[in-house]
Coordinates of N, CA and C in Angstrom, one line a residue:
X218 N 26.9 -24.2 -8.0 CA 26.0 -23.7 -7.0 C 24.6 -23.6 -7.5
X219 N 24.4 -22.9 -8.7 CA 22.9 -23.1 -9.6 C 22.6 -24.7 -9.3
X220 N 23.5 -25.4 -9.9 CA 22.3 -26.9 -9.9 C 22.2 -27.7 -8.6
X221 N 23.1 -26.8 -7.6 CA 22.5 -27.4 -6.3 C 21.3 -27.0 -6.1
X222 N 21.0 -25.7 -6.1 CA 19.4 -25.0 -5.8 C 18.4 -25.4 -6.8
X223 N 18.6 -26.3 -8.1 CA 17.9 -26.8 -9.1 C 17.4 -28.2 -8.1
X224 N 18.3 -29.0 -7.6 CA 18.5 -30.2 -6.9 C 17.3 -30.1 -6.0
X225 N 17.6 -29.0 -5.0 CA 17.0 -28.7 -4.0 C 15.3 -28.6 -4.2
X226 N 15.0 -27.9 -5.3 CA 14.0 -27.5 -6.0 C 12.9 -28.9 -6.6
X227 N 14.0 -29.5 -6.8 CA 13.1 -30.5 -7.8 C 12.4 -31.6 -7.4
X228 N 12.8 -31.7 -6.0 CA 12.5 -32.8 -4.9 C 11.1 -32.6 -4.0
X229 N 11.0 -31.0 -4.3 CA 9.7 -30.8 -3.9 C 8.5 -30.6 -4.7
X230 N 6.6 -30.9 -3.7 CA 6.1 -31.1 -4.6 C 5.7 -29.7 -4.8
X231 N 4.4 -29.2 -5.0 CA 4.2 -27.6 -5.6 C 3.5 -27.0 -4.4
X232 N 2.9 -27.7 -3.6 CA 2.5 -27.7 -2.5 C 3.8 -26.6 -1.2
X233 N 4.5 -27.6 -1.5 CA 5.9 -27.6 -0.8 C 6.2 -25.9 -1.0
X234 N 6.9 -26.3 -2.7 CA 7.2 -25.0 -3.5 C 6.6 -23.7 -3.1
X235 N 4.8 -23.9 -3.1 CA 4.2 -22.7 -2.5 C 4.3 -22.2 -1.2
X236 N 4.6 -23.0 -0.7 CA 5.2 -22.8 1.0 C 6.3 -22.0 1.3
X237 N 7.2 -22.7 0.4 CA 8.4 -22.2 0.2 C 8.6 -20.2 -0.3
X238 N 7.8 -20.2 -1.5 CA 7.6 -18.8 -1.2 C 6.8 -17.9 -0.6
X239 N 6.1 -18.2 0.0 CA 5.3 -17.4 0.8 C 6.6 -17.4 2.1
X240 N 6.9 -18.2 2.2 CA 7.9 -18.0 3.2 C 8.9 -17.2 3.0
X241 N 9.7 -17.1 1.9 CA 10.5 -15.9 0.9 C 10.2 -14.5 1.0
X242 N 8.6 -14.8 0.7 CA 7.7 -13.3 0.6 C 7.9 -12.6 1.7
X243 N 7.4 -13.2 2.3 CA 7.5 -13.3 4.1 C 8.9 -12.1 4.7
X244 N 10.0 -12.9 4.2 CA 11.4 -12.7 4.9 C 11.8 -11.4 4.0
X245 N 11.3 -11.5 2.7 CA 11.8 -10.1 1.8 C 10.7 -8.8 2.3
X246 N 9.6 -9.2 2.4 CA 9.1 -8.1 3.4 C 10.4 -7.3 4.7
X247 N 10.2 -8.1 6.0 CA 11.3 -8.1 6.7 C 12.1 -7.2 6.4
X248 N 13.2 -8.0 5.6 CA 14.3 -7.5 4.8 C 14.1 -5.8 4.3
X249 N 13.1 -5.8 3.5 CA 12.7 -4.2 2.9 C 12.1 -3.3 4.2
X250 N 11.5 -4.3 5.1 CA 11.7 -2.8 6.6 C 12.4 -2.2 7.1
X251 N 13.6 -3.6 7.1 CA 15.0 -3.1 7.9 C 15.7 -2.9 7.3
X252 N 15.3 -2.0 5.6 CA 16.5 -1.6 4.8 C 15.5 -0.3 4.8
X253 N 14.6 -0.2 5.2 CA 14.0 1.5 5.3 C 14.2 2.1 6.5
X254 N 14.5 1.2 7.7 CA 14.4 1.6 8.9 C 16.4 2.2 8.9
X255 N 17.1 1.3 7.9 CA 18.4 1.6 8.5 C 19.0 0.3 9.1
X256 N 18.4 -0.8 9.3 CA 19.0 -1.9 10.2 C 19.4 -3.2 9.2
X257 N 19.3 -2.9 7.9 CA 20.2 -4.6 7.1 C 21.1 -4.1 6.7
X258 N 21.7 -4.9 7.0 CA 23.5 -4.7 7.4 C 23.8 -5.4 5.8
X259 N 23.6 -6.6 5.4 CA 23.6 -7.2 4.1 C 23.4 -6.8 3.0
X260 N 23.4 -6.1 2.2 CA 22.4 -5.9 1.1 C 22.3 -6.9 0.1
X261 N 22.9 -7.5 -0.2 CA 23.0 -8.6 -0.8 C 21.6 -10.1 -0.8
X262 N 21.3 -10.1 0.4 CA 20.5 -11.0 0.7 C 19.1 -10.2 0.2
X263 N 18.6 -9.3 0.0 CA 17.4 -8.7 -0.9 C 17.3 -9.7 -2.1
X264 N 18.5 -9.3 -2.8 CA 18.5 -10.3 -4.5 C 18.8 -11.4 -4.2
X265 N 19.3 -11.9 -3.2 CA 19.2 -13.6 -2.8 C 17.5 -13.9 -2.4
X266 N 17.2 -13.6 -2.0 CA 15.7 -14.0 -1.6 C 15.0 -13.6 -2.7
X267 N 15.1 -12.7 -3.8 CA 14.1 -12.4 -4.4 C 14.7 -14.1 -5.6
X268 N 16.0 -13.8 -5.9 CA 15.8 -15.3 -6.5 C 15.7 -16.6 -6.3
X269 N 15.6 -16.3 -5.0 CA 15.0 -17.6 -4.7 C 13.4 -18.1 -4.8
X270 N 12.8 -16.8 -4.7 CA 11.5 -17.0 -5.2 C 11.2 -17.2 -6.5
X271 N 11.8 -16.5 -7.3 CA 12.2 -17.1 -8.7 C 12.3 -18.0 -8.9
X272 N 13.5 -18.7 -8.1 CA 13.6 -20.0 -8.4 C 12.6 -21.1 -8.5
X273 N 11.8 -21.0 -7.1 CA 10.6 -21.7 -6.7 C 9.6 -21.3 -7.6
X274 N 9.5 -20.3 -8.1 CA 7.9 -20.0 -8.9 C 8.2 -20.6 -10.0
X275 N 10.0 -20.9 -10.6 CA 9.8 -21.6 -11.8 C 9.6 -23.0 -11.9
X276 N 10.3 -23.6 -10.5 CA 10.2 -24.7 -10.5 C 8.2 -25.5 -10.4
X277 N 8.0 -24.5 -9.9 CA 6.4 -24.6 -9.3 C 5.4 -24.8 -10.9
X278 N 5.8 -23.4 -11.9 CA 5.7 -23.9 -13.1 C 5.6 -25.2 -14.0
X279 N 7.2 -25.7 -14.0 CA 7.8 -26.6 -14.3 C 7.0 -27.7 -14.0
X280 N 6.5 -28.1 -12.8 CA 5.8 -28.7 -12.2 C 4.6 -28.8 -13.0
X281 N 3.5 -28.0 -12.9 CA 2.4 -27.4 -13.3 C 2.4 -28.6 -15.3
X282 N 3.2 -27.9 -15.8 CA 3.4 -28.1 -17.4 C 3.7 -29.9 -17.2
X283 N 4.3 -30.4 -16.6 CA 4.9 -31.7 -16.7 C 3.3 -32.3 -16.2
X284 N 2.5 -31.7 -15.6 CA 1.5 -32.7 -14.8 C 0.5 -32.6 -15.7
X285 N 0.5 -31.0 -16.6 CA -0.6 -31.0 -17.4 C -0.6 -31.5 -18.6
X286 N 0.5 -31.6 -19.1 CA 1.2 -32.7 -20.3 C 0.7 -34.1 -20.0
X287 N 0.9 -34.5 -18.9 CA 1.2 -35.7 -18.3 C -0.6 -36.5 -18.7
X288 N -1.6 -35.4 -18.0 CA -3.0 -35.9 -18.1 C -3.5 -35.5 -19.7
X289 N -2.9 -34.9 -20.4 CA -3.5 -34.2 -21.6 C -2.8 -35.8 -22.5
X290 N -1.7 -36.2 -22.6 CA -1.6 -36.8 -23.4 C -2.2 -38.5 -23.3

């Protein structure tokens, strides 16, 4: 299951990636209202979304290091 969401990750460019969490950010907001209001039913999906921004920020990283390698050498 990890190296599907690695798969998924690696195909994008950083551009993408940063999309990708701000849209996370976005939904974990959400999520943290309707766990103060009383209405997420899930609790589970909090630490799913927070790693998935994880995931993306490392992949985003990853990115970053391979490009700046890439022009430094």
């Amino acid at each position: 299951r990890e190296m599907a969401k690695r798969i998924e990750t690696a195909d994008l460019s950083v551009e993408e990636l940063e999309a990708k969490v701000k849209g996370f950010k976005d939904e974990l907001f959400h999520m943290r209202f309707k766990l103060a209001i009383g209405q997420l039913e899930n609790h589970s999906q909090l630490k799913r979304v927070r790693k998935d921004i994880a995931r993306c920020l490392t992949a985003i990283t990853a990115l970053e290091r391979t490009t700046a390698a890439g022009q430094g050498a």
